[in-house]
Amino acid sequence: MDAFLRLENPTEAQRAYRRWTLLWLTTAFVLFAVVGLLGLLMRLNQARWLSLPPELFYAILTLHGLGMVGTWFVAGMAVLGQILQRYVNPSLRASQIAYFGTLIAVLLLLTATLIGRLGVGWYFLYPLPFYPSGVWPLWASWVFLAFLTIAGLSWTIWVVDYLRAIASRYRLSEALAWPVLFRGRELDVPPVILIATVSLVAGLIGLLAAVVLLVLYYLEGLGTGLRNDALLMKNLTFFFGHVLVNITMYLGVAGVYALYPGLSGKPPLKTKRYVAAAWNVALLLVLLAYFHHLYMDFAQPLWFQRLGQIASYLSSIPAAVVTIVTVLALTYGARGAWTPSRLFLFLGTMGWAIGGMAAVIDSTILVNFRFHNTLWVPGHFHTYFLMGVVLMLLGFGFRFVHELSGHEEPPARSLGWLVALGGYGFLAMFFYGGVLSVPRRYAAYPDEVASGATLAQLATVFVLLLLTGLIIYAWHYVRLLRQAWSSG
Amino acid sequence: MTPQMQAFLVWLLWVAVIGIVFGIAVRGSSSSSPPAPERVDRMRLLMLLVLLVLAGFGLGLTLPRAPYPTAAEVPDRVVFVMGKQFAFALSEDPITNEEEYEEAIAYGSGVEVRRGELIEFRVSSLDVNHGFSLYSPDHRLIAQVQAMPGYVNRLRTRFSEPGDYSILCLEYCGNSHHAMRGVVSVR
Ligand code: HEM
Ligand SMILES: [Cu+2]
Ligand SMILES: [Cu+2]
């Protein structure tokens, strides 16, 4: 059995770090369960089988969206820390600060949405937090700003610490594999260090944009008389949101690079020249692609719009091609059993390819004109999240508890089928909703798009299948948790 | 076939290709021997080239047809649209403040235009972001633009068929977002 995660003779520090990773992952999975059920609740409401008051629906929408994005970001960061720990020394203290920061942030978000009924959507588009239309009290907006501030600060500390850890062993140019890229030199930098550096640098730039955004919010909210520019705020919001969501994807991919070779009985991957090239291109273009969120703001300079489409098309191709072909080549002729972890990493890569293409299609200005803010959008991002990153990180977690507790994995069969069928069925209803012009974020569908309700009914059935699969997963995971903890 | 359906079919084609390729890998995972590294390199290069060519093709085909207004065309008629939680006001006279908004909305959230004319909608908002969209009489989304406070977005459309075109709000704007609407009657 390959033991990438187990290590032969772990030091006390390594064991402590492992326990924290276990705590992070378990916390994330619990949060996933809670906010995932809220997703089911929304689908039931859109199916007309429930009738929540709209203010509750939109509060739930906000909680689900931000809860999910945050949950999978921290899960990805925790997995990355565990991987980095093989090569460098991320600080346990920074991870602990991030953990408690995240817990406080979760409490604040729950308070603002469930008690305060704050419904601003996951990207809280300026100036909506200042226009509650009589639904939420002013304090809820402040609690929400506090949530963003605390989450942002603690995550920044975490990201900076990982970068510090990497920098203490590699120079930045090495960590970005520039000697390989530009001079074709052999270099002892594993691909996960490269992917981590790309993700963390981009993440830090994204978080800086979030700081600017928050400061502008505070200045206006505190009554300094500043009136912000809506277009500028939108650019900042989507720059931050786009980068955060994209690097979360990359964090899952780092898990694939770290684990998939071993699970397929192959040696670890090397940082070849094309790998270096692909991820450096990703770093450059991920920062420009966000313009595709503003295509329908015709006031935005035309060249930004065109740049957005070009960057969106090109940013995804190199890293995806390199990763996909690598995973396929590792799979072909690998023998070995299809355990849940191996299957989830494999399916996760496939979900990235499928969801990524749906995103590229929607990043075509001409197409976006018909798909923007329809259900196509949740269709594509749920694909590369739910059937992409989430599967990758669930796969990692599964492997983790099995290696730590010293158990062999069970066969994947029913678990794999339930998750794949349930997941893609659920997603298909979003995509087809987009084809039928059903708007996203509607608590109830008006007559023009009443077909949305039928699709939501079908979707709930698939969600139940998915849920069954996830319950089987949870059963395996929880069973080994205690043993994994004590041997960790 | 609607443009939405065309985009969907392109994506389905891709899903099929991905499904087949990943399926081949799964089948090969138990029966075949590992591929030679040179073959993998060739495949990587091939896939990269194919996708880059497709991307170039897609850009060349679609970028020039972006729906933004150009100086070359002169609209036949201008319609002013103002969003405010939770209704759109439409008028042939400018709407720039609350008063004019109330005046315009007194007749309902609608406007009449003639078929075949090039209409320019000048869209803005008095409070938060809204999404101004047009649904054809058979309920397909045919055009949209954001309504943003402090900015005027110009959307140009020619209606070829008469009938009532619903306006739905396509940017989440608060509690009655799903009920924010209007109508353009094409005669
Ligand atoms: C467990 C299965 C899931 C279900 C049943 C579910 C369901 C939903 C539903 C019904 C919506 C509202 C769609 C609309 O009408 O606009 C939604 C929105 C959203 N979901 Fe999920 N979802 C799931 C998993 C996830 C995951 C894994 C993520 C990861 C990031 C996620 C992130 C989001 C986001 C960001 C939104 C948009 C919120 C907004 O518009 O403000 N969801 N989800
Ligand atoms: Cu609106
Ligand atoms: Cu709205």
mmCIF file of N, CA and C in Angstrom, chain A residues 125 234 296-298 372-373, chain B residues 123-124 129-132 144-148 153 170-171:
data_model
loop_
_atom_site.group_PDB
_atom_site.id
_atom_site.type_symbol
_atom_site.label_atom_id
_atom_site.label_comp_id
_atom_site.label_asym_id
_atom_site.label_seq_id
_atom_site.Cartn_x
_atom_site.Cartn_y
_atom_site.Cartn_z
ATOM 1 N N LEU A 125 -23.503 41.910 -4.117
ATOM 2 C CA LEU A 125 -23.158 42.946 -5.091
ATOM 3 C C LEU A 125 -23.484 44.341 -4.568
ATOM 4 N N LYS A 234 -18.024 46.436 -8.589
ATOM 5 C CA LYS A 234 -18.339 45.173 -9.249
ATOM 6 C C LYS A 234 -17.067 44.512 -9.758
ATOM 7 N N MET A 296 -22.225 41.832 -19.327
ATOM 8 C CA MET A 296 -23.510 42.483 -19.505
ATOM 9 C C MET A 296 -23.525 43.899 -18.943
ATOM 10 N N ASP A 297 -22.351 44.368 -18.501
ATOM 11 C CA ASP A 297 -22.210 45.777 -18.147
ATOM 12 C C ASP A 297 -21.623 46.475 -19.357
ATOM 13 N N PHE A 298 -22.494 46.944 -20.203
ATOM 14 C CA PHE A 298 -22.023 47.486 -21.476
ATOM 15 C C PHE A 298 -21.172 48.734 -21.278
ATOM 16 N N HIS A 372 -26.294 34.521 -19.303
ATOM 17 C CA HIS A 372 -25.907 35.239 -18.086
ATOM 18 C C HIS A 372 -27.062 35.243 -17.089
ATOM 19 N N ASN A 373 -26.751 34.842 -15.842
ATOM 20 C CA ASN A 373 -27.755 34.805 -14.772
ATOM 21 C C ASN A 373 -28.959 33.915 -15.054
ATOM 22 N N VAL B 123 -30.517 51.926 -20.210
ATOM 23 C CA VAL B 123 -30.903 51.241 -18.983
ATOM 24 C C VAL B 123 -30.048 51.696 -17.804
ATOM 25 N N SER B 124 -30.724 52.057 -16.725
ATOM 26 C CA SER B 124 -29.993 52.430 -15.524
ATOM 27 C C SER B 124 -30.798 52.043 -14.282
ATOM 28 N N ASN B 129 -28.121 47.091 -8.367
ATOM 29 C CA ASN B 129 -28.048 46.508 -9.706
ATOM 30 C C ASN B 129 -29.294 45.674 -9.984
ATOM 31 N N HIS B 130 -29.850 45.846 -11.159
ATOM 32 C CA HIS B 130 -30.919 44.967 -11.635
ATOM 33 C C HIS B 130 -30.484 44.417 -12.981
ATOM 34 N N GLY B 131 -31.228 43.446 -13.475
ATOM 35 C CA GLY B 131 -30.910 42.920 -14.803
ATOM 36 C C GLY B 131 -32.105 43.110 -15.717
ATOM 37 N N PHE B 132 -31.914 43.897 -16.780
ATOM 38 C CA PHE B 132 -32.997 44.133 -17.735
ATOM 39 C C PHE B 132 -32.920 43.060 -18.814
ATOM 40 N N GLN B 144 -30.308 40.882 -23.051
ATOM 41 C CA GLN B 144 -30.262 41.381 -21.674
ATOM 42 C C GLN B 144 -29.126 42.359 -21.510
ATOM 43 N N VAL B 145 -29.242 43.175 -20.469
ATOM 44 C CA VAL B 145 -28.171 44.090 -20.092
ATOM 45 C C VAL B 145 -28.374 44.424 -18.616
ATOM 46 N N GLN B 146 -27.284 44.783 -17.936
ATOM 47 C CA GLN B 146 -27.401 45.122 -16.524
ATOM 48 C C GLN B 146 -27.910 46.554 -16.351
ATOM 49 N N ALA B 147 -28.701 46.746 -15.297
ATOM 50 C CA ALA B 147 -29.128 48.095 -14.913
ATOM 51 C C ALA B 147 -28.307 48.470 -13.690
ATOM 52 N N MET B 148 -27.373 49.405 -13.869
ATOM 53 C CA MET B 148 -26.436 49.702 -12.790
ATOM 54 C C MET B 148 -26.560 51.152 -12.353
ATOM 55 N N ASN B 153 -26.432 51.819 -19.545
ATOM 56 C CA ASN B 153 -26.041 50.784 -20.496
ATOM 57 C C ASN B 153 -27.004 50.808 -21.674
ATOM 58 N N LEU B 170 -32.915 40.116 -14.130
ATOM 59 C CA LEU B 170 -31.892 39.068 -14.190
ATOM 60 C C LEU B 170 -30.659 39.396 -13.361
ATOM 61 N N GLU B 171 -30.797 40.298 -12.394
ATOM 62 C CA GLU B 171 -29.701 40.405 -11.424
ATOM 63 C C GLU B 171 -30.345 40.433 -10.054
#
